[in-house]
Amino acid sequence: MDGRGRLLSVVLTAGQAGDNPQLRAVIDAIRVPTPGRPRSRPQTVIADKAYSHPSTRSLLRARGIRTVIPQRSDQIAHRQSKGRAGGRPPRFDPDLYRLRNVVERAFNRLKQWRGIASRYDKHARNYRAGILLAAVVMFWL
């Protein structure tokens, strides 16, 4: 979602699949129409501690995407146990992190649609269509 809570891409997975492994697919699916070639790389990714994995940070760093992700307490303790060899902590902007509530509120508004919250659809294409329809109705109209 963008800074105004609008969907940029939708990737469906099995219900038990984690969010972090899907980040690459979600970023690859982003296409923002602009004059000329569509923009496919966000400037900043603001995420919660579930995305605080070294592979996530290296993926985003390699693509030139700024990250605002707090570190988990076990990662902080592990880095600090190494002393000076543990390196510097990743940069974190708490003021920018406060904007994450826009995305959380947008997800909560999407879940107000009963079909999306309960996932009664038998086929993934129908569920995805319901998400896109709800996004159009809620965010663009």
GROMACS .gro file of C-alpha atoms in nm:
model
  141
    1MET     CA    1   0.000   0.000   0.000
    2ASP     CA    2   0.111   0.352  -0.057
    3GLY     CA    3   0.121   0.635   0.195
    4ARG     CA    4  -0.250   0.700   0.145
    5GLY     CA    5  -0.358   0.340   0.205
    6ARG     CA    6  -0.415   0.246  -0.160
    7LEU     CA    7  -0.315  -0.096  -0.292
    8LEU     CA    8  -0.003  -0.112  -0.506
    9SER     CA    9   0.000  -0.488  -0.561
   10VAL     CA   10  -0.180  -0.802  -0.445
   11VAL     CA   11  -0.015  -1.142  -0.408
   12LEU     CA   12  -0.222  -1.435  -0.278
   13THR     CA   13  -0.065  -1.720  -0.085
   14ALA     CA   14  -0.181  -2.013   0.120
   15GLY     CA   15  -0.324  -1.911   0.457
   16GLN     CA   16  -0.034  -2.054   0.655
   17ALA     CA   17   0.237  -1.886   0.447
   18GLY     CA   18   0.438  -1.615   0.620
   19ASP     CA   19   0.449  -1.255   0.503
   20ASN     CA   20   0.824  -1.202   0.492
   21PRO     CA   21   0.905  -1.464   0.223
   22GLN     CA   22   0.644  -1.300  -0.004
   23LEU     CA   23   0.802  -0.954   0.007
   24ARG     CA   24   1.002  -1.008  -0.313
   25ALA     CA   25   0.691  -1.113  -0.507
   26VAL     CA   26   0.493  -0.816  -0.373
   27ILE     CA   27   0.764  -0.567  -0.470
   28ASP     CA   28   0.804  -0.728  -0.813
   29ALA     CA   29   0.428  -0.691  -0.874
   30ILE     CA   30   0.425  -0.314  -0.809
   31ARG     CA   31   0.351  -0.103  -1.117
   32VAL     CA   32   0.264   0.262  -1.056
   33PRO     CA   33   0.155   0.438  -1.376
   34THR     CA   34   0.364   0.744  -1.450
   35PRO     CA   35   0.436   0.934  -1.770
   36GLY     CA   36   0.665   0.702  -1.963
   37ARG     CA   37   0.768   0.377  -1.802
   38PRO     CA   38   0.567   0.270  -1.494
   39ARG     CA   39   0.745   0.307  -1.162
   40SER     CA   40   0.812  -0.033  -1.008
   41ARG     CA   41   1.026   0.050  -0.707
   42PRO     CA   42   0.896   0.215  -0.391
   43GLN     CA   43   1.111   0.482  -0.230
   44THR     CA   44   1.065   0.347   0.123
   45VAL     CA   45   0.934   0.029   0.279
   46ILE     CA   46   0.787   0.075   0.627
   47ALA     CA   47   0.726  -0.260   0.794
   48ASP     CA   48   0.690  -0.416   1.136
   49LYS     CA   49   0.935  -0.638   1.322
   50ALA     CA   50   0.824  -0.949   1.132
   51TYR     CA   51   1.020  -0.816   0.832
   52SER     CA   52   1.336  -0.752   1.035
   53HIS     CA   53   1.538  -1.029   0.877
   54PRO     CA   54   1.885  -0.982   0.725
   55SER     CA   55   1.769  -1.126   0.391
   56THR     CA   56   1.487  -0.870   0.373
   57ARG     CA   57   1.720  -0.584   0.451
   58SER     CA   58   1.977  -0.699   0.195
   59LEU     CA   59   1.709  -0.742  -0.074
   60LEU     CA   60   1.579  -0.391  -0.021
   61ARG     CA   61   1.930  -0.245   0.005
   62ALA     CA   62   2.028  -0.412  -0.325
   63ARG     CA   63   1.728  -0.252  -0.495
   64GLY     CA   64   1.801   0.091  -0.350
   65ILE     CA   65   1.488   0.098  -0.134
   66ARG     CA   66   1.506   0.274   0.201
   67THR     CA   67   1.390   0.060   0.494
   68VAL     CA   68   1.217   0.166   0.813
   69ILE     CA   69   1.195  -0.158   1.006
   70PRO     CA   70   1.254  -0.186   1.382
   71GLN     CA   71   1.487  -0.459   1.502
   72ARG     CA   72   1.358  -0.751   1.705
   73SER     CA   73   1.490  -0.773   2.061
   74ASP     CA   74   1.676  -1.100   1.992
   75GLN     CA   75   1.860  -0.937   1.701
   76ILE     CA   76   1.960  -0.642   1.919
   77ALA     CA   77   2.084  -0.875   2.193
   78HIS     CA   78   2.280  -1.087   1.944
   79ARG     CA   79   2.446  -0.782   1.791
   80GLN     CA   80   2.530  -0.636   2.131
   81SER     CA   81   2.673  -0.967   2.257
   82LYS     CA   82   2.938  -0.943   1.986
   83GLY     CA   83   3.052  -0.608   2.118
   84ARG     CA   84   3.231  -0.388   1.865
   85ALA     CA   85   3.235  -0.674   1.613
   86GLY     CA   86   2.856  -0.669   1.607
   87GLY     CA   87   2.854  -0.358   1.392
   88ARG     CA   88   2.617  -0.067   1.390
   89PRO     CA   89   2.244  -0.111   1.418
   90PRO     CA   90   2.040  -0.049   1.101
   91ARG     CA   91   1.912   0.304   1.063
   92PHE     CA   92   1.561   0.353   1.196
   93ASP     CA   93   1.343   0.664   1.176
   94PRO     CA   94   1.071   0.652   1.446
   95ASP     CA   95   0.889   0.954   1.300
   96LEU     CA   96   0.857   0.787   0.961
   97TYR     CA   97   0.761   0.457   1.127
   98ARG     CA   98   0.451   0.625   1.271
   99LEU     CA   99   0.312   0.643   0.917
  100ARG     CA  100   0.272   0.264   0.921
  101ASN     CA  101  -0.063   0.312   1.091
  102VAL     CA  102  -0.205   0.423   0.754
  103VAL     CA  103  -0.141   0.075   0.615
  104GLU     CA  104  -0.275  -0.097   0.926
  105ARG     CA  105  -0.594   0.108   0.911
  106ALA     CA  106  -0.634   0.030   0.540
  107PHE     CA  107  -0.606  -0.344   0.610
  108ASN     CA  108  -0.865  -0.310   0.885
  109ARG     CA  109  -1.101  -0.130   0.646
  110LEU     CA  110  -1.055  -0.407   0.388
  111LYS     CA  111  -1.137  -0.667   0.653
  112GLN     CA  112  -1.472  -0.497   0.713
  113TRP     CA  113  -1.582  -0.672   0.395
  114ARG     CA  114  -1.714  -1.005   0.519
  115GLY     CA  115  -1.599  -1.206   0.218
  116ILE     CA  116  -1.243  -1.083   0.257
  117ALA     CA  117  -1.224  -1.132   0.634
  118SER     CA  118  -1.368  -1.483   0.627
  119ARG     CA  119  -1.242  -1.601   0.285
  120TYR     CA  120  -1.544  -1.804   0.188
  121ASP     CA  121  -1.443  -1.810  -0.178
  122LYS     CA  122  -1.344  -2.147  -0.315
  123HIS     CA  123  -1.113  -2.009  -0.584
  124ALA     CA  124  -0.820  -1.774  -0.535
  125ARG     CA  125  -0.919  -1.573  -0.844
  126ASN     CA  126  -1.257  -1.489  -0.686
  127TYR     CA  127  -1.096  -1.390  -0.357
  128ARG     CA  128  -0.843  -1.169  -0.538
  129ALA     CA  129  -1.124  -1.012  -0.740
  130GLY     CA  130  -1.309  -0.937  -0.416
  131ILE     CA  131  -1.000  -0.767  -0.272
  132LEU     CA  132  -0.955  -0.557  -0.584
  133LEU     CA  133  -1.324  -0.465  -0.593
  134ALA     CA  134  -1.318  -0.364  -0.226
  135ALA     CA  135  -1.002  -0.159  -0.284
  136VAL     CA  136  -1.160   0.024  -0.576
  137VAL     CA  137  -1.479   0.097  -0.387
  138MET     CA  138  -1.308   0.203  -0.066
  139PHE     CA  139  -1.002   0.390  -0.186
  140TRP     CA  140  -1.075   0.532  -0.529
  141LEU     CA  141  -1.440   0.627  -0.518
   0.00000   0.00000   0.00000
